[in-house]
C-alpha positions as protocol buffer text, in pm:
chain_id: "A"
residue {
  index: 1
  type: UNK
  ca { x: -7511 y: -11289 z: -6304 }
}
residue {
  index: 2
  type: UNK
  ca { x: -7688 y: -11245 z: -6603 }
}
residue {
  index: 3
  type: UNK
  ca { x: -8088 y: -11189 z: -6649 }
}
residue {
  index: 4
  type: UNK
  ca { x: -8183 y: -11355 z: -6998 }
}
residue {
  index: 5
  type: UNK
  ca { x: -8064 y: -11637 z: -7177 }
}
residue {
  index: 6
  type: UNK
  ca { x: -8101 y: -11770 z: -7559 }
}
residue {
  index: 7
  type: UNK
  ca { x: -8191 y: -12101 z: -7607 }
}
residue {
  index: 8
  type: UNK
  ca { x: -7955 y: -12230 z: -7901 }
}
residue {
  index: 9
  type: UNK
  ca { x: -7739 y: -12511 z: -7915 }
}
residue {
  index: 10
  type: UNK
  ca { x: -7835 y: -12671 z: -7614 }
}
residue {
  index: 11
  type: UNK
  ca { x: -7984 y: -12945 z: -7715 }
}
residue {
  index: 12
  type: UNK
  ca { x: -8359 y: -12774 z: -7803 }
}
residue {
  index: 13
  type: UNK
  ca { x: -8328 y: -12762 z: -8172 }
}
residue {
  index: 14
  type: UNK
  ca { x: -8654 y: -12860 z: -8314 }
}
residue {
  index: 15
  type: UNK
  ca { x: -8479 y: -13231 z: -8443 }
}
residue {
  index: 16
  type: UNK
  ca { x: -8393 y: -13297 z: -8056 }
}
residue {
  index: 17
  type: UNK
  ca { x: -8738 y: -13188 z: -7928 }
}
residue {
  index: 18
  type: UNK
  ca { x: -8909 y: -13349 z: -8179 }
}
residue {
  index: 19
  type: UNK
  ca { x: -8789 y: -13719 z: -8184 }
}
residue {
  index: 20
  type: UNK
  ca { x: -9048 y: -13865 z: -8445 }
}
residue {
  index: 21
  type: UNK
  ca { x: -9374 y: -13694 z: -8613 }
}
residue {
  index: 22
  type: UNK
  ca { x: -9579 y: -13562 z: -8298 }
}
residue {
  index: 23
  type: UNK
  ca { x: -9330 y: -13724 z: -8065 }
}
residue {
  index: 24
  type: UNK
  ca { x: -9173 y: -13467 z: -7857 }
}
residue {
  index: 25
  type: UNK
  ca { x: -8901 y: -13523 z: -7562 }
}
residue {
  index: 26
  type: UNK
  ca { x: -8925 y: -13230 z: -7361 }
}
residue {
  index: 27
  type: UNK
  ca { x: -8612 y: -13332 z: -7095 }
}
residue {
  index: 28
  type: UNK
  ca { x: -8402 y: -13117 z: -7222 }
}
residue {
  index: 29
  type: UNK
  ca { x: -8618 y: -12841 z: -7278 }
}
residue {
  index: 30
  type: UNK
  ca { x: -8766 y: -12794 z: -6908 }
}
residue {
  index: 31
  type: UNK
  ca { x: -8457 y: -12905 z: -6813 }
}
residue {
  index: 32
  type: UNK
  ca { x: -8306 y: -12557 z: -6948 }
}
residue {
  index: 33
  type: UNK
  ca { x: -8655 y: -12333 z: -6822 }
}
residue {
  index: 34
  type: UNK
  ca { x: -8676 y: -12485 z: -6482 }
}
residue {
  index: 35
  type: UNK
  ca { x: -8291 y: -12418 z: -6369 }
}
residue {
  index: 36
  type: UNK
  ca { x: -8330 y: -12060 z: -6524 }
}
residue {
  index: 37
  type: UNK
  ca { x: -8630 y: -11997 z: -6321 }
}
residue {
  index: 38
  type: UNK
  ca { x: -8485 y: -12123 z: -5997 }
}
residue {
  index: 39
  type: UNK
  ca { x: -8204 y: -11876 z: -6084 }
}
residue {
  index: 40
  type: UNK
  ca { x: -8445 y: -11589 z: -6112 }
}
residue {
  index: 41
  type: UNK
  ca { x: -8386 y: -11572 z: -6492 }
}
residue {
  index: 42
  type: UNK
  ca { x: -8712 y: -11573 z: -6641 }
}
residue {
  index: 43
  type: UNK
  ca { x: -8653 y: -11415 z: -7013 }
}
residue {
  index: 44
  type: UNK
  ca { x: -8554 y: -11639 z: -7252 }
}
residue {
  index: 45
  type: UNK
  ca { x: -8501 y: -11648 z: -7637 }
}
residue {
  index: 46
  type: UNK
  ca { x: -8633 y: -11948 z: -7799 }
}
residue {
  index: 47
  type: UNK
  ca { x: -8434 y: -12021 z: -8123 }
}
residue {
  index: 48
  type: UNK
  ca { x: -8659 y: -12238 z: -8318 }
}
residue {
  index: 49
  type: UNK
  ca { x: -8434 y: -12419 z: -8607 }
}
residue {
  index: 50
  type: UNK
  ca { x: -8261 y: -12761 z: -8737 }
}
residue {
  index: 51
  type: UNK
  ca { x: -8544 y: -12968 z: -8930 }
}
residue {
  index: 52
  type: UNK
  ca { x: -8581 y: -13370 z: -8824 }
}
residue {
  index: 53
  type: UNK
  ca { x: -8423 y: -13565 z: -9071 }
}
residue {
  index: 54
  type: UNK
  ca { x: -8792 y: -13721 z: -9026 }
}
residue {
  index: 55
  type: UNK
  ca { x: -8939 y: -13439 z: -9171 }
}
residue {
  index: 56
  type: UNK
  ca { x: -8645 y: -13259 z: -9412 }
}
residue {
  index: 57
  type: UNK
  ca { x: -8715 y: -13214 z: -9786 }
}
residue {
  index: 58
  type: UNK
  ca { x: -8376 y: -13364 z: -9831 }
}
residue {
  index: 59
  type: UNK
  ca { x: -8266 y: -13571 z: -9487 }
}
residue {
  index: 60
  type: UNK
  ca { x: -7927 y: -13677 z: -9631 }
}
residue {
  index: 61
  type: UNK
  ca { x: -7778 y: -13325 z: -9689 }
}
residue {
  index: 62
  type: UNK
  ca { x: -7465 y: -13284 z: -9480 }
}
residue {
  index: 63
  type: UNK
  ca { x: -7396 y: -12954 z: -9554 }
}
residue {
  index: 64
  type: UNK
  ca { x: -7675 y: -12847 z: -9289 }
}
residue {
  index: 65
  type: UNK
  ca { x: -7517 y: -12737 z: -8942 }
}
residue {
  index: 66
  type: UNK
  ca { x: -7763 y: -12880 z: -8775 }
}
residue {
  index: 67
  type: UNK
  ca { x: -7781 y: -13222 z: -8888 }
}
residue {
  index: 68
  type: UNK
  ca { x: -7848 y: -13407 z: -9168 }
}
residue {
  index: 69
  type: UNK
  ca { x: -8120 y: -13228 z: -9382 }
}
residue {
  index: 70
  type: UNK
  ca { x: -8156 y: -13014 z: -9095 }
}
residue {
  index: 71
  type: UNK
  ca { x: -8124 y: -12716 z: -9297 }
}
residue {
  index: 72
  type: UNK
  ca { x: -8403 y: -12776 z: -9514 }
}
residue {
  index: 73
  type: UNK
  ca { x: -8807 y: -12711 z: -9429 }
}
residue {
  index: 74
  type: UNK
  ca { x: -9003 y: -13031 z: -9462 }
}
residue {
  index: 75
  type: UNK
  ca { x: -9176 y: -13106 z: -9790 }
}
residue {
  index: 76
  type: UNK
  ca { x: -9530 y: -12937 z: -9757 }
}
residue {
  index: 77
  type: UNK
  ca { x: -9412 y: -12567 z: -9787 }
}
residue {
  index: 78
  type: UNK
  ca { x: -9329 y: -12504 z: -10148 }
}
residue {
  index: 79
  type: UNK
  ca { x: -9040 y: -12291 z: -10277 }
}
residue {
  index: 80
  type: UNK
  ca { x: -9294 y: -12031 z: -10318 }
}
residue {
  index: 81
  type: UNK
  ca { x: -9457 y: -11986 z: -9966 }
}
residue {
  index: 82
  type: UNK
  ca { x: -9752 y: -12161 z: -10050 }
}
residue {
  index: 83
  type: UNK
  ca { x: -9858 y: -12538 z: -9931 }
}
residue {
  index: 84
  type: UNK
  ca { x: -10017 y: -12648 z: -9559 }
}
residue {
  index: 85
  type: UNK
  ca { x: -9704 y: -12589 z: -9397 }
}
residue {
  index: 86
  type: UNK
  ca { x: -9841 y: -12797 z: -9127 }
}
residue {
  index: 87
  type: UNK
  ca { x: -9529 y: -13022 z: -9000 }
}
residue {
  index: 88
  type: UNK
  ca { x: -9418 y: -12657 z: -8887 }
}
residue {
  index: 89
  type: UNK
  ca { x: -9702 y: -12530 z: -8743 }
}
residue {
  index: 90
  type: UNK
  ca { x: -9772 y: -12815 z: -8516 }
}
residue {
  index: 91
  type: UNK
  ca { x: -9421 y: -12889 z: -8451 }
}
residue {
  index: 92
  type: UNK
  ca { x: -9428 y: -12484 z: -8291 }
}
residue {
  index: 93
  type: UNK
  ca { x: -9740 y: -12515 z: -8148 }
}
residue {
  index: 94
  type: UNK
  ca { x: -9665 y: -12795 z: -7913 }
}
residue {
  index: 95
  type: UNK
  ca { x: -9401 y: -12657 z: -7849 }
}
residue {
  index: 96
  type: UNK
  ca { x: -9543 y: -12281 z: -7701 }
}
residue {
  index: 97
  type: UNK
  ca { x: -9874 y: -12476 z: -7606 }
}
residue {
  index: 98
  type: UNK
  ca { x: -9664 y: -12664 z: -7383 }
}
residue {
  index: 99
  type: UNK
  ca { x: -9380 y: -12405 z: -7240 }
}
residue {
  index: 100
  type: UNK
  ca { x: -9710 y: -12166 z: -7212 }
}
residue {
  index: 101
  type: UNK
  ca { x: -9902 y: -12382 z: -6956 }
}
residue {
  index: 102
  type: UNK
  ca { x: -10028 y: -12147 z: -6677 }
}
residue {
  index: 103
  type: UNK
  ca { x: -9942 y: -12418 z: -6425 }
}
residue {
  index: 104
  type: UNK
  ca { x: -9582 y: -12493 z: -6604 }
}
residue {
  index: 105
  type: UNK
  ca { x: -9456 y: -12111 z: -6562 }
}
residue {
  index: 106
  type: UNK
  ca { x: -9497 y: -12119 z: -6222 }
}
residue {
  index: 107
  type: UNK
  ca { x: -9167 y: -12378 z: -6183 }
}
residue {
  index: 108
  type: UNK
  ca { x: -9046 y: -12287 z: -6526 }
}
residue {
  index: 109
  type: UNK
  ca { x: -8876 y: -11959 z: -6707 }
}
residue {
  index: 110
  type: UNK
  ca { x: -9084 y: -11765 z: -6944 }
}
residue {
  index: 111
  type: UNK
  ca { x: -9002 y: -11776 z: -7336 }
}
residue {
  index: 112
  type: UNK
  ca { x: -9054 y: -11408 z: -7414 }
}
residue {
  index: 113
  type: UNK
  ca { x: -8925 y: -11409 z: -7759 }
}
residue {
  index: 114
  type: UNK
  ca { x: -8937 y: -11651 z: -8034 }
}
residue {
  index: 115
  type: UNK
  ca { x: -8664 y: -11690 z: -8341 }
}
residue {
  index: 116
  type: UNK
  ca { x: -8806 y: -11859 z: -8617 }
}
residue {
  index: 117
  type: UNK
  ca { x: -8487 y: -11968 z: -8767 }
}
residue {
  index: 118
  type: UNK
  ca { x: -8119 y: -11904 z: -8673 }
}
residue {
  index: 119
  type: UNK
  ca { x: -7897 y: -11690 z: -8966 }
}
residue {
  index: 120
  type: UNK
  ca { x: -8112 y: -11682 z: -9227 }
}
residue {
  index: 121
  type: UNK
  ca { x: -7828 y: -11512 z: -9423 }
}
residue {
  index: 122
  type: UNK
  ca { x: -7637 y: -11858 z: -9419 }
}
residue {
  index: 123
  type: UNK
  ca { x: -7878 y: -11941 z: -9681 }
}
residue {
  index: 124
  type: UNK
  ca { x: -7762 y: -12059 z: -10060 }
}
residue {
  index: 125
  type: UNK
  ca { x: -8078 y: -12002 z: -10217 }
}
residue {
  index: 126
  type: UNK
  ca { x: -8069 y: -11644 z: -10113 }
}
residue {
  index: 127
  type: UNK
  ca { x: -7733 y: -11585 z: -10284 }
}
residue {
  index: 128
  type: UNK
  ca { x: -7474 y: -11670 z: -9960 }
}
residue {
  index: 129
  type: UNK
  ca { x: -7187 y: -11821 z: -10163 }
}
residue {
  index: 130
  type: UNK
  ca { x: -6846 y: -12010 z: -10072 }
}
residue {
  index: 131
  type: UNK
  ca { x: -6888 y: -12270 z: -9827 }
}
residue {
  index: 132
  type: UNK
  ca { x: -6978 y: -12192 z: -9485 }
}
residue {
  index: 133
  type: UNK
  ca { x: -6787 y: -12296 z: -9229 }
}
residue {
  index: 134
  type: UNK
  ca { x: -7027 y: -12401 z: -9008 }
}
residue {
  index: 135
  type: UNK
  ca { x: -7242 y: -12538 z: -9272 }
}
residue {
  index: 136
  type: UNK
  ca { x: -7575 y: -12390 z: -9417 }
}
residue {
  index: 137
  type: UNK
  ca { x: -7801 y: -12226 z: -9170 }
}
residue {
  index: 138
  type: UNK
  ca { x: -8115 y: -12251 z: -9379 }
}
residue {
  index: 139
  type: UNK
  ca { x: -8196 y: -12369 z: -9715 }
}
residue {
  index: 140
  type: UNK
  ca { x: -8538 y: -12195 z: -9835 }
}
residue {
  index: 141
  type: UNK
  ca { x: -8650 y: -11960 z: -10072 }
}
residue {
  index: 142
  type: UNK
  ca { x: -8748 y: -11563 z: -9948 }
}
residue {
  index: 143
  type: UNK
  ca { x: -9125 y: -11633 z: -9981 }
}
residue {
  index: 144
  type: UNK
  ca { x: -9047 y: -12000 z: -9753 }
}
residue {
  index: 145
  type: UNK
  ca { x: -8906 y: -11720 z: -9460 }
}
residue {
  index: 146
  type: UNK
  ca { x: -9186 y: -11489 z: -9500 }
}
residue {
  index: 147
  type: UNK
  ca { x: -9439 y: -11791 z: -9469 }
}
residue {
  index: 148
  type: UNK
  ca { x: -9254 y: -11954 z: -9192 }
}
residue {
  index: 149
  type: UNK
  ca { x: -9259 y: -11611 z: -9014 }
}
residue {
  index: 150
  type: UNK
  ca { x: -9618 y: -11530 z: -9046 }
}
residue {
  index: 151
  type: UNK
  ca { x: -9683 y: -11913 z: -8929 }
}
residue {
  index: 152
  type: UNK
  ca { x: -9474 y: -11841 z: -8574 }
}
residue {
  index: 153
  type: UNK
  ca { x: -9672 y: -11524 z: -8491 }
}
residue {
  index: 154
  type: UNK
  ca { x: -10043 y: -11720 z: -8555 }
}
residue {
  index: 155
  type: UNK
  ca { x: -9879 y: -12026 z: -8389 }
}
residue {
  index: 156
  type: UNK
  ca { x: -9738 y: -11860 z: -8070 }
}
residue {
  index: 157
  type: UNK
  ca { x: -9944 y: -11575 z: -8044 }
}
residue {
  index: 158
  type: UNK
  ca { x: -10250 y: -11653 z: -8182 }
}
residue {
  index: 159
  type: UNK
  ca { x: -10255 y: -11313 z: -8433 }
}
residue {
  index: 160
  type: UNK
  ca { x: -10289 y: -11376 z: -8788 }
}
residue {
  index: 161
  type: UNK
  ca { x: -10309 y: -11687 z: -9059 }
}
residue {
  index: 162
  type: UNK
  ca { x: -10192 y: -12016 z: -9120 }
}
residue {
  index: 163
  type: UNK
  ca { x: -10199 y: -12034 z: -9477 }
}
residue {
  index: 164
  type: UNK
  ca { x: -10498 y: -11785 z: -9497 }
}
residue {
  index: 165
  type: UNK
  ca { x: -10673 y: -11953 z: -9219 }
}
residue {
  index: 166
  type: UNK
  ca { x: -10710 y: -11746 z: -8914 }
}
């Protein structure tokens, strides 16, 4: 028995969720929630991570671990935090817009806590040398983390900015 679960490689990275720009296959996803709720599990980790190849600043990188490009943020948050960042923030907010449905947490388990990225320290810009076994987690500047950070909380919880809008 066990009474939470993390949602990471099982097929609800954000390139398998999100098939083309605002095209989202949610099998896999409610898949996942409604078995752990019928199981009386109903705290889950949602690891948010692995960019489309759609939407990567560099699709063709094969170094990512999750995918092709999938280790770089799309092309509209700049090196230094700034830009719309909006591929993001819609891509997570149709994500906890749909998993937080009133109606949809009655059959499915609840995502209690949100990871914006898996291992940021698997990250070359941020001085993780060698190559990594697994391949690079991540590949974005510190002020690219800090934004993408800030843009979860507003996203999921409401608090906060998206690029200084509230």
């Amino acid at each position: 028995n066990f009474g939470a679960l993390r949602l990471w490689g099982s097929g609800t990275r954000w390139n398998q969720i999100e098939t083309a720009s605002g095209v989202y296959d949610w099998t896999t996803l409610d898949s996942w929630l409604a078995t752990m709720k019928a199981h009386g599990i109903d705290d889950v980790m949602f690891t948010f991570a692995g960019t489309p190849a759609w939407a990567s600043s560099n699709p063709t990188d094969t170094l990512c671990d999750n995918g092709a490009g999938g280790c770089y943020l799309p092309s509209d948050i700049n090196l230094d935090g700034s830009g719309t960042n909006q591929t993001l923030v819609d891509a997570i907010t149709a994500i906890a817009t749909h998993v937080n449905d009133p109606t949809y947490s009655q059959t499915h388990a609840h995502i209690r806590s949100w990871e914006p990225w898996n291992e940021f320290h698997r990250d070359p810009l941020l001085g993780y040398s060698g190559t990594p076994q697994f391949g690079w987690s991540i590949h974005a500047t510190y002020a690219q983390i800090v934004r993408i950070t800030e843009d979860f909380r507003c996203a999921i919880t409401g608090k906060g900015s998206v690029n200084g809008s509230p």
